[in-house]
Coordinates of C-alpha atoms in Angstrom, one line a residue:
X1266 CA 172.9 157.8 116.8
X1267 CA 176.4 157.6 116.6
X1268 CA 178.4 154.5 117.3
X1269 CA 182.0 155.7 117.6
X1270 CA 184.1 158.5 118.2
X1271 CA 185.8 158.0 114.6
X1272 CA 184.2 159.2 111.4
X1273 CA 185.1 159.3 107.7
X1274 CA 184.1 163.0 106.2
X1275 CA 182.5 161.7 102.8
X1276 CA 180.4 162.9 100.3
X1277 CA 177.6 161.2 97.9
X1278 CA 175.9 162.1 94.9
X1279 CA 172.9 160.7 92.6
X1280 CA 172.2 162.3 89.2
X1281 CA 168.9 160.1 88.4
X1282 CA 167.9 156.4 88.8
X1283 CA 166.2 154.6 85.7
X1284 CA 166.0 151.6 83.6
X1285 CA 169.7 151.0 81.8
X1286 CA 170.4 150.7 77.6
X1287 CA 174.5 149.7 77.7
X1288 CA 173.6 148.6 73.7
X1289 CA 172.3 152.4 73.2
X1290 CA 175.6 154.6 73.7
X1291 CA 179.5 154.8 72.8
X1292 CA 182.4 154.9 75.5
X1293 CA 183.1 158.3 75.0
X1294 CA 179.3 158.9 75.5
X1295 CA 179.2 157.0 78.6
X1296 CA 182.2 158.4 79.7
X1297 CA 180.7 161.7 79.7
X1298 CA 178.2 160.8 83.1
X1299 CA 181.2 159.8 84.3
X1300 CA 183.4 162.4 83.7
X1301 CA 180.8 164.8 85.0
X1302 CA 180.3 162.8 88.1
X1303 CA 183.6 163.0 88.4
X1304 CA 183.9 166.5 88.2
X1305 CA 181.0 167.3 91.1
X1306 CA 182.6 165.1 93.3
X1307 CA 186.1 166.6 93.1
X1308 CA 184.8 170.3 93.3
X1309 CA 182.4 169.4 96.2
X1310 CA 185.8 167.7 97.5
X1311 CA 187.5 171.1 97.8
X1312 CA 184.5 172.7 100.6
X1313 CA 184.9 169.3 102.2
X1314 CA 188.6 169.4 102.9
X1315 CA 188.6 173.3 103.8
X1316 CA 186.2 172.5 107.0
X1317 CA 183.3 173.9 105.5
X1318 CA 180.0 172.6 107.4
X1319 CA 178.1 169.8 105.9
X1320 CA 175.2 171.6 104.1
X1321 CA 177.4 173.8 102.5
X1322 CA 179.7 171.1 101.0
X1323 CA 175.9 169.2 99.5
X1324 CA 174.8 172.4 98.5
X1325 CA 178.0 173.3 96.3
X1326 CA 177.8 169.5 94.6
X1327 CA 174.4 169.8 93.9
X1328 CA 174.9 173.5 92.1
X1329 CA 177.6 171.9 90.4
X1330 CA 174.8 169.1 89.2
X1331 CA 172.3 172.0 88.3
X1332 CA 175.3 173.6 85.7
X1333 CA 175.7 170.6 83.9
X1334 CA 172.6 170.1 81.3
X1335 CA 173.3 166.1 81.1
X1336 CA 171.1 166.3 84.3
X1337 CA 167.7 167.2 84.7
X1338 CA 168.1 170.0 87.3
X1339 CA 169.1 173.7 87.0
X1340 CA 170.2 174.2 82.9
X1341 CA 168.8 170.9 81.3
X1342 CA 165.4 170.9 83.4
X1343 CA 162.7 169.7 81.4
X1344 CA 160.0 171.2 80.2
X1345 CA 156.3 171.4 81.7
X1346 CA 153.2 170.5 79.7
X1347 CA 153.1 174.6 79.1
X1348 CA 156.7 174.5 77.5
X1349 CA 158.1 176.0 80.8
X1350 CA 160.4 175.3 83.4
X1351 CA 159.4 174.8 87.1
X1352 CA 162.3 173.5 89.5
X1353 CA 162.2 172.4 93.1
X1354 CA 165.0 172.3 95.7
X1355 CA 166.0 171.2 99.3
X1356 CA 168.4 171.5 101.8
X1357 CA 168.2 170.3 105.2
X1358 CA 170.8 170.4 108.3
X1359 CA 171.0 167.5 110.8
X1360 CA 172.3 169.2 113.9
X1361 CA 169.3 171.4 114.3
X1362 CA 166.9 169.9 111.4
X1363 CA 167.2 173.5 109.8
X1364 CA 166.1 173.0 105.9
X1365 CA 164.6 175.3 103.3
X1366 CA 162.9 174.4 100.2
X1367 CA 161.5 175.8 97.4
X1368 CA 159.0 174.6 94.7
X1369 CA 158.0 175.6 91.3
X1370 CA 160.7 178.4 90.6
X1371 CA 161.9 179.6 86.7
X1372 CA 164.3 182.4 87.0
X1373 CA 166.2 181.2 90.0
X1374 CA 170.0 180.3 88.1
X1375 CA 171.1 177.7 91.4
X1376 CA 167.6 176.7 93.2
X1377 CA 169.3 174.9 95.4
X1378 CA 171.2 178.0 96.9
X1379 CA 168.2 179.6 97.3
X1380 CA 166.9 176.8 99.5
X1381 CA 170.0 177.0 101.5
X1382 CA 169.6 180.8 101.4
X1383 CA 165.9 180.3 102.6
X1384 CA 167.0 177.9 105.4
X1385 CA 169.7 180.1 106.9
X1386 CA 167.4 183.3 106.7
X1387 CA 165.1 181.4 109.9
X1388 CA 161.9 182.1 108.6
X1389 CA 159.4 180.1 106.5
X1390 CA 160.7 175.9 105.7
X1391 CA 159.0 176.2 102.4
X1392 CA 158.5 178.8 99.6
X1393 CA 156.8 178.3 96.3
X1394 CA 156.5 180.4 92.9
X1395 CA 157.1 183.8 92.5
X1396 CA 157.2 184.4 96.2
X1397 CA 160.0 182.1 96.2
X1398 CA 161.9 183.9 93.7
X1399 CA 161.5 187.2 95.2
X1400 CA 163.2 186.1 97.9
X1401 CA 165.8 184.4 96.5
X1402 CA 166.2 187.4 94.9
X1403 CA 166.5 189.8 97.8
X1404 CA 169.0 187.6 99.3
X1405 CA 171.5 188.0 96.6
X1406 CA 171.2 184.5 94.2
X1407 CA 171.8 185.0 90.6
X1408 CA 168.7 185.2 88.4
X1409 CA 168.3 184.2 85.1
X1410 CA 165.9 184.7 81.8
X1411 CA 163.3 181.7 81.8
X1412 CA 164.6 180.6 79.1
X1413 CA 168.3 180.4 80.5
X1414 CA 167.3 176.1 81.7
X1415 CA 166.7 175.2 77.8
X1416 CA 167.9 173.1 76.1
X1417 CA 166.8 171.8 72.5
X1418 CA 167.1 168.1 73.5
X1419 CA 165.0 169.0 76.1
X1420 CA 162.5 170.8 74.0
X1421 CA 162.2 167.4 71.4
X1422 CA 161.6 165.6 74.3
X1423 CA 158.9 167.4 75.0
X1424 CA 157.4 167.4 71.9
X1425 CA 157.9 163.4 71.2
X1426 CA 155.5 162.8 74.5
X1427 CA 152.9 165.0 73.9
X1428 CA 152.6 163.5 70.2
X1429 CA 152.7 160.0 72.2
X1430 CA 149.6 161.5 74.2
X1431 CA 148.0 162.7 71.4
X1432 CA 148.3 159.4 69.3
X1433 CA 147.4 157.5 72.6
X1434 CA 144.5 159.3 73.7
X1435 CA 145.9 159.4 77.2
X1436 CA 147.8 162.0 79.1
X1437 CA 151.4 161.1 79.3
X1438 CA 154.3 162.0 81.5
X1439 CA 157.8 161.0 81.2
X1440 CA 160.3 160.4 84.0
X1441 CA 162.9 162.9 83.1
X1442 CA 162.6 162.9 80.0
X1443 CA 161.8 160.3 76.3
X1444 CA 164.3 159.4 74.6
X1445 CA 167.0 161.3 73.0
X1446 CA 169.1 161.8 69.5
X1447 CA 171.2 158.7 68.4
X1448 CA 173.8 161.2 68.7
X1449 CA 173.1 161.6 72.2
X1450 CA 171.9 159.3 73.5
X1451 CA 172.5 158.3 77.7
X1452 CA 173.4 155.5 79.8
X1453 CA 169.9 155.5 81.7
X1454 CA 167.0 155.1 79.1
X1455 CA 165.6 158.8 79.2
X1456 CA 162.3 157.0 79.3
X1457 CA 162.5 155.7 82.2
X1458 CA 164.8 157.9 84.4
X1459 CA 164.1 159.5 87.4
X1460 CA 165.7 162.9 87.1
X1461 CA 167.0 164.2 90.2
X1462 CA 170.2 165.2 91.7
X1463 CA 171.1 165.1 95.3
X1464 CA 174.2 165.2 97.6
X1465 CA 174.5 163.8 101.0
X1466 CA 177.4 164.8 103.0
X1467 CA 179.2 164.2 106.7
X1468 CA 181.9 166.9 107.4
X1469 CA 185.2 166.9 109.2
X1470 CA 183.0 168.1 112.0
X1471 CA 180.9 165.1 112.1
X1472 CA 178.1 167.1 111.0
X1473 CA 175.7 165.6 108.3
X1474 CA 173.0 167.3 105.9
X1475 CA 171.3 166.6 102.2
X1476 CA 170.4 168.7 99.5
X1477 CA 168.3 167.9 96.3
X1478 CA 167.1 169.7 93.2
X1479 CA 165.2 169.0 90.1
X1480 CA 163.1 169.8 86.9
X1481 CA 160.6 167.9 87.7
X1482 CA 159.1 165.5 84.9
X1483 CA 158.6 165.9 81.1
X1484 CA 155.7 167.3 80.0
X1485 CA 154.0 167.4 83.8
X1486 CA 150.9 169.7 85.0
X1487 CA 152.4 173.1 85.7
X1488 CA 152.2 173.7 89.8
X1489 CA 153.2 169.4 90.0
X1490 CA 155.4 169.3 93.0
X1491 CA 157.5 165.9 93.6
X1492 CA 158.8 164.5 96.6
X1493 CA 162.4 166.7 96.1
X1494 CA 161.3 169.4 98.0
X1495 CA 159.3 167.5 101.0
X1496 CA 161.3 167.5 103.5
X1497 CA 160.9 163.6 105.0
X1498 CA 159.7 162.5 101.5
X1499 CA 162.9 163.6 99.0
X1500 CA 165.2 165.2 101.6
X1501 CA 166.3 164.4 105.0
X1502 CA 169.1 164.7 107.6
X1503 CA 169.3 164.2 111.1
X1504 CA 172.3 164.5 113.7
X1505 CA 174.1 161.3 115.1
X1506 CA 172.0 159.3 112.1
X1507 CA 171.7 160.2 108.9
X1508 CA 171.7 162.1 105.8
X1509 CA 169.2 161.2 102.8
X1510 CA 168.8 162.5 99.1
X1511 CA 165.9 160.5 97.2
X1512 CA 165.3 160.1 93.3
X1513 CA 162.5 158.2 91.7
X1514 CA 158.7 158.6 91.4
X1515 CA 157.8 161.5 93.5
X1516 CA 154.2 160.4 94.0
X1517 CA 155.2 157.5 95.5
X1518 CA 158.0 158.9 97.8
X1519 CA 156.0 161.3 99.6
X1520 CA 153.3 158.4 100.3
X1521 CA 155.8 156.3 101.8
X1522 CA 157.8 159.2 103.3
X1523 CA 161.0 157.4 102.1
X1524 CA 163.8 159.3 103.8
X1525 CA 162.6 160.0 107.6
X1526 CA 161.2 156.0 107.4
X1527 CA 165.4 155.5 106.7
X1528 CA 166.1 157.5 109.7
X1529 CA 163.3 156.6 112.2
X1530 CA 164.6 152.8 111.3
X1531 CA 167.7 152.9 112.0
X1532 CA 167.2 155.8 115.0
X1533 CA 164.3 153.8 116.5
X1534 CA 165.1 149.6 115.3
X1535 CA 168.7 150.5 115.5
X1536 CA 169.5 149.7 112.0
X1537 CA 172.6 149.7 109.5
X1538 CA 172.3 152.5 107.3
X1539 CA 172.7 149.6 104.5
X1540 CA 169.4 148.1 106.4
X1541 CA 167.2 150.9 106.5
X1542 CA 167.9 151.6 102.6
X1543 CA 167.6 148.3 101.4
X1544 CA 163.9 147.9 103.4
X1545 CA 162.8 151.2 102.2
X1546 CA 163.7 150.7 98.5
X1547 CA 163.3 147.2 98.0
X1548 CA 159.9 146.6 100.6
X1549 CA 158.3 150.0 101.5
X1550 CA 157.8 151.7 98.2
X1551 CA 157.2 149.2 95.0
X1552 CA 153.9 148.3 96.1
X1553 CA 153.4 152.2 96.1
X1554 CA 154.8 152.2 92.5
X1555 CA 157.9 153.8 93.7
X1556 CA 160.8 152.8 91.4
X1557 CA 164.2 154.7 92.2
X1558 CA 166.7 155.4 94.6
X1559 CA 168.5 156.9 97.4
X1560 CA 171.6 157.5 98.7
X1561 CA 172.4 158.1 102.3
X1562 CA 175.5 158.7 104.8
X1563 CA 175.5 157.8 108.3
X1564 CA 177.3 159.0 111.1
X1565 CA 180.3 157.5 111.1
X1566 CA 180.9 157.8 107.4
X1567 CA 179.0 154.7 106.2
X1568 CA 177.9 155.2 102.7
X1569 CA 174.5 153.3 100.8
X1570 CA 173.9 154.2 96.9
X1571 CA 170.6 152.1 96.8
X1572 CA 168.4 151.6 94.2
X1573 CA 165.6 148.9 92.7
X1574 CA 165.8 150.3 89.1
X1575 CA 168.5 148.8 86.3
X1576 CA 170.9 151.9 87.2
X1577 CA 171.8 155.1 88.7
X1578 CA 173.9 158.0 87.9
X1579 CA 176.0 158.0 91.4
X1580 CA 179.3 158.6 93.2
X1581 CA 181.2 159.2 96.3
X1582 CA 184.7 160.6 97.5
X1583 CA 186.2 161.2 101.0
X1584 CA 188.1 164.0 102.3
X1585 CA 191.6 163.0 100.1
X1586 CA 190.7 160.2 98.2
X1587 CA 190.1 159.8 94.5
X1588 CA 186.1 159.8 92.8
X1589 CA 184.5 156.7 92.7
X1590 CA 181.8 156.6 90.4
X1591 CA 179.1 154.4 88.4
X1592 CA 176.2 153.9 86.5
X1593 CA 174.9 150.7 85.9
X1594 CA 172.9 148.4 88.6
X1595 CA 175.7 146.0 88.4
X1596 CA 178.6 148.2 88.3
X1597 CA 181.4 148.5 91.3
X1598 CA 182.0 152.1 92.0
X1599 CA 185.3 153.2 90.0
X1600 CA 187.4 155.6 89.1
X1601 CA 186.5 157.9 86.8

């Protein structure tokens, strides 16, 4: 519900909440998330200024999120218990809650394009599989070999929980991803990171919409879907109220349908947007186990990076301003 004739155009992104290890990188290592962050925000930037509509401008900085392997969508997804790749995506529209999504696809180069691509096509909300790729095939996005997502950080991920299983006796999972080289290693401890990446967006036509996209976790039952994908769970945008991209335990989002309960509180109980995400994050989902974050973007601009782990890859920049970015739970957004 909006509040005022006058609006900001902004956009926000999140490349994965988690528990933070300053002691565990360089500058120039840290300044990498940061540089990339940087990067999304000022290509996304571009669509924004040009007038293009909402879910277009989240769409294009979440592709930009799924070309850069530091993050765990698009190249850099992690691998499933099988060794494979199985990536889910969402985008959803507020003025006419139009979305597509798509689980569990491995040849699809930009997932998230594909979910916009399913969404503007008018027919099914939700494609999975091979189904999914056909069609995203049909309708023109670029396809790539399976083995296009790898990475060999990735890959010794992988194999360092399922020797942790294996000593353990117990199935293991990872958010994300375990940990990485000494030579590169990440702000976020990669055992404890929830790897997502999501945009939310409101246009110079005060229009808003979300779009999110991940691999899922390390070493995970092939066909496991997170809450990325569920529209209401991971993803969600509404007209006059808000726009919502989740990251954190999937399991636990979908239970506590994490970004509608945003919207219906600030829709229904007339909340802040800052309100809604703080009662959602810090009282609705811990005692489901979720740990993570959100960000969101009301209607009249008003932008909420929230979060109730150590850190979280995140950013935001308005229609001619400069990137503002950070990482760490204590951190003021700054420039790159």
């Amino acid at each position: 519900m909006t509040t005022s004739t006058t609006f900001r155009p902004v956009i926000a992104i999140h490349g994965g909440a988690g528990t933070i290890t300053r002691a565990s990188i360089t500058p120039a290592q840290q300044q990498a998330y940061r540089d990339a962050l940087r990067d999304v925000l000022q290509g996304a930037q571009q669509k924004l200024a040009a007038g293009a509509p909402a879910e277009e401008v989240a769409v294009e900085a979440v592709r930009l999120l799924e070309e850069c392997p530091l993050f765990n969508a698009g190249r850099g997804a992690v691998f499933t218990a099988d060794a494979t790749h199985e990536m889910d995506a969402c985008v959803m529209r507020g003025r006419d809650l139009a979305c597509g999504s798509l689980a569990g696809v491995s040849t699809v180069r930009n997932p998230v394009r594909a979910a916009l691509a399913l969404m503007e096509a008018g027919g099914p909300v939700f494609m999975i599989g091979e189904a999914a790729e056909r069609f995203a095939q049909a309708q023109g996005c670029e396809m790539v070999a399976r083995d296009w997502f790898s990475t060999e950080q990735r890959l010794t991920q992988l194999r360092t929980v399922q020797a942790a299983a294996l000593a353990s006796g117990r199935e293991q999972v990872a958010l994300d991803h375990t940990a990485q080289s000494q030579t590169q290693a990440a702000p976020l401890d990669e055992r404890k990171k929830m790897g997502t990446v999501g945009a939310v967006v409101l246009d110079v036509h005060g229009q808003l919409a979300a779009a999110t996209s991940t691999g899922g976790l390390t070493n995970k039952k092939p066909g496991r879907v997170g809450d990325s994908p569920v529209v209401g769970a991971g993803t969600y945008a509404k007209h006059g109220v808000v726009a919502v991209s989740c990251t954190g335990v999937g399991e636990a989002f979908i239970r506590g349908s994490a970004a509608h309960t945003v919207a219906a509180r600030i829709e229904l109980l007339g909340e802040s947007v800052d309100q809604a995400t703080a009662e959602v994050i810090h009282r609705v989902l811990p005692p489901l186990g979720g740990d993570g974050g959100l960000i969101a973007v009301g209607a009249n601009g008003e932008v909420t990076l929230c979060f109730n782990s150590e850190g979280m890859y995140r950013g935001q920049i308005g229609i001619d301003g400069e990137a503002l970015v950070a990482i760490y739970a204590n951190d003021e957004l700054t420039p790159a």
